[in-house]
Amino acid sequence: MTPLDILDAPACDPLEDIARSLLVEIGEDPERDGLRDTPARFARWWREFSSYEPGRVDTLFSLEAEGQTVVVSGIDVWSLCEHHLLPFSCSIAIAYRPKGDVLGLSKFARVAHRHAHRLQVQERLVQDIAAEVRAITRSEDVAVMGRGEHLCMTMRGIRTPAVMTSLAFSGVFGEHGPERQELMTTLLGSR
C-alpha cells in the first residue's frame, strides 16, 4: 500500500474499533469468518439507529372533531435502555382530544419513533411523546401509555420477563373524571 492509497482509504468509523475491542474483550477473534464484517455492521446499526429522521410530524387536517377522543394504539417501537445499552420493545398508545384540526394518523408513529431512537427510559419516553403531541395539536388533553419489555431485566440480573406500563396524562385525562375513565376502559380493552 502506497502513501497515496492510505490517503484515499475511507476513514474507519470509531464505532468499528469499539466493536473490535468488545469482541476481543469477550474472548472472540474479530478476524474469524463469522465476525470479520461485524464491526462495520455494528457501526452502521448504531449510526442508523441514532440518526433516525421521522420526516414531518406536524401535518394537521381541518376537521371539526371537538369533543371526540382519538386513540391510536399498537405503535410498536424499539429503544435502548440508557442504563445498560440493551433494547426494550414498547407498544405505545396515544390519545388526544382535538381542538379543531386533527393530526395525520402516521404522525403519531413518527413522533413515537423519534423519541424511541435514542438512549431512553420508558417513563421519559411516554412523557416526551405526550409533550410533542400537545405541542403539535395545541391540545392539553393528551394521554400516552407505553407497555414495554426490557431486555436489561429479561436477559440479565433477575432474568425474568415482565411488562412495565407507563402513563402520561394531561388536561381532562389528568383529572379523575368520566373522560379518564372512558380512556382507561378503551386502552385496557384494546390490549
mmCIF file of C-alpha atoms in Angstrom:
data_model
loop_
_atom_site.group_PDB
_atom_site.id
_atom_site.type_symbol
_atom_site.label_atom_id
_atom_site.label_comp_id
_atom_site.label_asym_id
_atom_site.label_seq_id
_atom_site.Cartn_x
_atom_site.Cartn_y
_atom_site.Cartn_z
ATOM 1 C CA MET A 1 0.000 0.000 0.000
ATOM 2 C CA THR A 2 1.449 3.341 -1.004
ATOM 3 C CA PRO A 3 1.075 6.570 0.993
ATOM 4 C CA LEU A 4 -1.476 7.744 -1.604
ATOM 5 C CA ASP A 5 -3.539 4.578 -1.071
ATOM 6 C CA ILE A 6 -3.624 5.329 2.660
ATOM 7 C CA LEU A 7 -4.854 8.872 1.975
ATOM 8 C CA ASP A 8 -7.574 7.564 -0.367
ATOM 9 C CA ALA A 9 -8.701 4.809 2.022
ATOM 10 C CA PRO A 10 -12.003 5.553 3.784
ATOM 11 C CA ALA A 11 -11.600 6.537 7.428
ATOM 12 C CA CYS A 12 -12.537 3.784 9.841
ATOM 13 C CA ASP A 13 -15.582 4.563 11.939
ATOM 14 C CA PRO A 14 -14.523 4.759 15.618
ATOM 15 C CA LEU A 15 -17.515 2.557 16.424
ATOM 16 C CA GLU A 16 -15.852 -0.230 14.423
ATOM 17 C CA ASP A 17 -12.828 -0.006 16.730
ATOM 18 C CA ILE A 18 -15.143 -0.190 19.746
ATOM 19 C CA ALA A 19 -16.839 -3.299 18.317
ATOM 20 C CA ARG A 20 -13.469 -4.970 17.629
ATOM 21 C CA SER A 21 -12.328 -4.190 21.193
ATOM 22 C CA LEU A 22 -15.578 -5.574 22.589
ATOM 23 C CA LEU A 23 -15.161 -8.795 20.622
ATOM 24 C CA VAL A 24 -11.601 -9.210 21.885
ATOM 25 C CA GLU A 25 -12.652 -8.471 25.497
ATOM 26 C CA ILE A 26 -15.282 -11.224 25.437
ATOM 27 C CA GLY A 27 -12.786 -13.722 24.053
ATOM 28 C CA GLU A 28 -13.697 -13.642 20.369
ATOM 29 C CA ASP A 29 -11.460 -13.235 17.333
ATOM 30 C CA PRO A 30 -12.742 -10.306 15.233
ATOM 31 C CA GLU A 31 -10.859 -11.728 12.228
ATOM 32 C CA ARG A 32 -12.662 -15.083 12.128
ATOM 33 C CA ASP A 33 -15.050 -15.646 9.205
ATOM 34 C CA GLY A 34 -18.335 -15.057 11.045
ATOM 35 C CA LEU A 35 -17.122 -11.880 12.754
ATOM 36 C CA ARG A 36 -14.955 -10.198 10.108
ATOM 37 C CA ASP A 37 -17.713 -7.781 8.998
ATOM 38 C CA THR A 38 -19.395 -7.494 12.410
ATOM 39 C CA PRO A 39 -17.604 -4.275 13.496
ATOM 40 C CA ALA A 40 -18.777 -2.484 10.328
ATOM 41 C CA ARG A 41 -22.348 -3.791 10.749
ATOM 42 C CA PHE A 42 -22.299 -2.748 14.426
ATOM 43 C CA ALA A 43 -21.162 0.778 13.479
ATOM 44 C CA ARG A 44 -23.764 1.104 10.689
ATOM 45 C CA TRP A 45 -26.574 -0.023 13.017
ATOM 46 C CA TRP A 46 -25.641 2.444 15.779
ATOM 47 C CA ARG A 47 -25.360 5.294 13.247
ATOM 48 C CA GLU A 48 -28.682 4.340 11.647
ATOM 49 C CA PHE A 49 -30.494 3.994 14.988
ATOM 50 C CA SER A 50 -29.214 7.223 16.498
ATOM 51 C CA SER A 51 -29.687 9.355 13.377
ATOM 52 C CA TYR A 52 -33.318 8.343 12.750
ATOM 53 C CA GLU A 53 -35.239 11.102 10.977
ATOM 54 C CA PRO A 54 -39.031 10.717 11.203
ATOM 55 C CA GLY A 55 -39.949 13.216 8.492
ATOM 56 C CA ARG A 56 -42.802 15.666 9.010
ATOM 57 C CA VAL A 57 -44.724 15.167 12.217
ATOM 58 C CA ASP A 58 -46.927 18.254 12.146
ATOM 59 C CA THR A 59 -49.425 17.551 9.355
ATOM 60 C CA LEU A 60 -52.831 18.723 10.561
ATOM 61 C CA PHE A 61 -56.123 18.382 8.727
ATOM 62 C CA SER A 62 -59.084 20.686 9.112
ATOM 63 C CA LEU A 63 -61.902 18.764 10.673
ATOM 64 C CA GLU A 64 -64.322 19.660 13.372
ATOM 65 C CA ALA A 65 -63.712 16.927 15.905
ATOM 66 C CA GLU A 66 -64.201 18.851 19.148
ATOM 67 C CA GLY A 67 -65.440 16.683 21.970
ATOM 68 C CA GLN A 68 -64.104 13.467 20.414
ATOM 69 C CA THR A 69 -61.341 11.378 21.849
ATOM 70 C CA VAL A 70 -58.950 9.983 19.248
ATOM 71 C CA VAL A 71 -56.894 6.936 20.247
ATOM 72 C CA VAL A 72 -54.084 5.458 18.148
ATOM 73 C CA SER A 73 -52.705 2.242 19.623
ATOM 74 C CA GLY A 74 -50.387 -0.599 18.700
ATOM 75 C CA ILE A 75 -47.456 1.649 17.746
ATOM 76 C CA ASP A 76 -44.548 -0.714 18.345
ATOM 77 C CA VAL A 77 -41.132 0.864 18.861
ATOM 78 C CA TRP A 78 -37.695 -0.289 19.963
ATOM 79 C CA SER A 79 -35.467 1.812 22.142
ATOM 80 C CA LEU A 80 -32.296 1.347 24.175
ATOM 81 C CA CYS A 81 -32.122 1.405 27.951
ATOM 82 C CA GLU A 82 -29.749 4.179 28.903
ATOM 83 C CA HIS A 83 -28.606 2.232 31.966
ATOM 84 C CA HIS A 84 -27.429 -0.968 30.215
ATOM 85 C CA LEU A 85 -27.476 -0.165 26.468
ATOM 86 C CA LEU A 86 -29.835 -3.090 25.970
ATOM 87 C CA PRO A 87 -33.005 -2.898 23.856
ATOM 88 C CA PHE A 88 -36.542 -2.623 25.069
ATOM 89 C CA SER A 89 -39.658 -3.011 22.998
ATOM 90 C CA CYS A 90 -42.614 -0.824 23.775
ATOM 91 C CA SER A 91 -46.170 -0.723 22.485
ATOM 92 C CA ILE A 92 -47.414 2.861 22.545
ATOM 93 C CA ALA A 93 -50.994 4.140 22.625
ATOM 94 C CA ILE A 94 -51.646 7.862 22.168
ATOM 95 C CA ALA A 95 -54.949 9.598 22.870
ATOM 96 C CA TYR A 96 -55.937 13.222 22.473
ATOM 97 C CA ARG A 97 -58.973 15.437 22.147
ATOM 98 C CA PRO A 98 -58.608 17.588 19.019
ATOM 99 C CA LYS A 99 -59.084 21.336 19.245
ATOM 100 C CA GLY A 100 -60.348 21.789 15.686
ATOM 101 C CA ASP A 101 -57.670 20.333 13.390
ATOM 102 C CA VAL A 102 -56.699 16.663 13.637
ATOM 103 C CA LEU A 103 -53.215 15.227 13.409
ATOM 104 C CA GLY A 104 -52.447 12.938 10.463
ATOM 105 C CA LEU A 105 -52.540 9.282 11.506
ATOM 106 C CA SER A 106 -48.957 8.358 10.562
ATOM 107 C CA LYS A 107 -47.634 11.325 12.544
ATOM 108 C CA PHE A 108 -48.335 9.560 15.853
ATOM 109 C CA ALA A 109 -45.952 6.743 14.913
ATOM 110 C CA ARG A 110 -43.375 9.229 13.619
ATOM 111 C CA VAL A 111 -43.440 11.091 16.930
ATOM 112 C CA ALA A 112 -43.140 7.839 18.908
ATOM 113 C CA HIS A 113 -40.213 6.628 16.807
ATOM 114 C CA ARG A 114 -38.425 9.980 17.037
ATOM 115 C CA HIS A 115 -38.320 9.696 20.832
ATOM 116 C CA ALA A 116 -37.560 5.961 20.884
ATOM 117 C CA HIS A 117 -34.451 6.293 18.687
ATOM 118 C CA ARG A 118 -32.172 7.454 21.465
ATOM 119 C CA LEU A 119 -30.967 6.199 24.799
ATOM 120 C CA GLN A 120 -34.118 6.239 26.901
ATOM 121 C CA VAL A 121 -36.063 5.142 29.914
ATOM 122 C CA GLN A 122 -39.687 4.203 29.331
ATOM 123 C CA GLU A 123 -41.083 6.791 31.729
ATOM 124 C CA ARG A 124 -39.360 9.640 29.858
ATOM 125 C CA LEU A 125 -40.307 8.103 26.501
ATOM 126 C CA VAL A 126 -44.055 8.410 27.210
ATOM 127 C CA GLN A 127 -43.604 11.912 28.700
ATOM 128 C CA ASP A 128 -41.656 13.096 25.636
ATOM 129 C CA ILE A 129 -44.248 11.702 23.229
ATOM 130 C CA ALA A 130 -47.081 13.344 25.179
ATOM 131 C CA ALA A 131 -45.279 16.706 25.238
ATOM 132 C CA GLU A 132 -44.718 16.679 21.471
ATOM 133 C CA VAL A 133 -48.319 15.666 20.688
ATOM 134 C CA ARG A 134 -49.525 18.515 22.948
ATOM 135 C CA ALA A 135 -47.254 20.987 21.160
ATOM 136 C CA ILE A 136 -48.245 19.898 17.645
ATOM 137 C CA THR A 137 -52.006 19.633 18.240
ATOM 138 C CA ARG A 138 -52.272 22.581 20.672
ATOM 139 C CA SER A 139 -54.445 20.329 22.816
ATOM 140 C CA GLU A 140 -53.787 19.951 26.523
ATOM 141 C CA ASP A 141 -55.940 16.800 26.543
ATOM 142 C CA VAL A 142 -53.292 14.170 25.753
ATOM 143 C CA ALA A 143 -52.573 10.733 27.181
ATOM 144 C CA VAL A 144 -49.822 8.284 26.299
ATOM 145 C CA MET A 145 -49.485 4.721 27.517
ATOM 146 C CA GLY A 146 -46.373 2.615 26.967
ATOM 147 C CA ARG A 147 -46.195 -1.121 27.704
ATOM 148 C CA GLY A 148 -42.666 -2.436 27.385
ATOM 149 C CA GLU A 149 -40.459 -5.445 27.933
ATOM 150 C CA HIS A 150 -36.898 -4.547 28.846
ATOM 151 C CA LEU A 151 -34.106 -6.925 27.926
ATOM 152 C CA CYS A 152 -31.987 -5.438 30.724
ATOM 153 C CA MET A 153 -34.334 -7.327 33.063
ATOM 154 C CA THR A 154 -35.118 -10.311 30.830
ATOM 155 C CA MET A 155 -31.511 -11.115 29.843
ATOM 156 C CA ARG A 156 -29.535 -10.054 32.930
ATOM 157 C CA GLY A 157 -29.989 -9.639 36.650
ATOM 158 C CA ILE A 158 -33.221 -11.388 37.641
ATOM 159 C CA ARG A 159 -33.608 -12.847 34.096
ATOM 160 C CA THR A 160 -37.368 -12.740 34.222
ATOM 161 C CA PRO A 161 -39.554 -11.209 31.536
ATOM 162 C CA ALA A 162 -42.074 -8.651 32.719
ATOM 163 C CA VAL A 163 -44.129 -5.879 31.170
ATOM 164 C CA MET A 164 -43.867 -2.361 32.528
ATOM 165 C CA THR A 165 -46.677 0.131 31.924
ATOM 166 C CA SER A 166 -46.056 3.883 31.985
ATOM 167 C CA LEU A 167 -48.772 6.517 31.653
ATOM 168 C CA ALA A 168 -48.613 10.242 30.972
ATOM 169 C CA PHE A 169 -51.886 12.180 31.320
ATOM 170 C CA SER A 170 -52.666 15.858 30.889
ATOM 171 C CA GLY A 171 -55.767 18.017 30.581
ATOM 172 C CA VAL A 172 -59.068 16.181 31.061
ATOM 173 C CA PHE A 173 -57.210 12.849 31.119
ATOM 174 C CA GLY A 174 -55.196 14.051 34.116
ATOM 175 C CA GLU A 175 -58.379 14.552 36.128
ATOM 176 C CA HIS A 176 -60.264 11.699 37.763
ATOM 177 C CA GLY A 177 -63.423 12.104 35.720
ATOM 178 C CA PRO A 178 -65.508 10.428 33.009
ATOM 179 C CA GLU A 179 -63.053 11.218 30.166
ATOM 180 C CA ARG A 180 -60.230 9.494 32.000
ATOM 181 C CA GLN A 181 -62.409 6.511 32.894
ATOM 182 C CA GLU A 182 -63.579 6.155 29.293
ATOM 183 C CA LEU A 183 -59.981 6.356 28.086
ATOM 184 C CA MET A 184 -58.746 3.751 30.563
ATOM 185 C CA THR A 185 -61.550 1.387 29.537
ATOM 186 C CA THR A 186 -60.592 1.882 25.882
ATOM 187 C CA LEU A 187 -56.853 1.466 26.478
ATOM 188 C CA LEU A 188 -57.132 -1.562 28.712
ATOM 189 C CA GLY A 189 -59.773 -3.163 26.485
ATOM 190 C CA SER A 190 -57.580 -2.812 23.354
ATOM 191 C CA ARG A 191 -54.613 -4.797 24.704
#
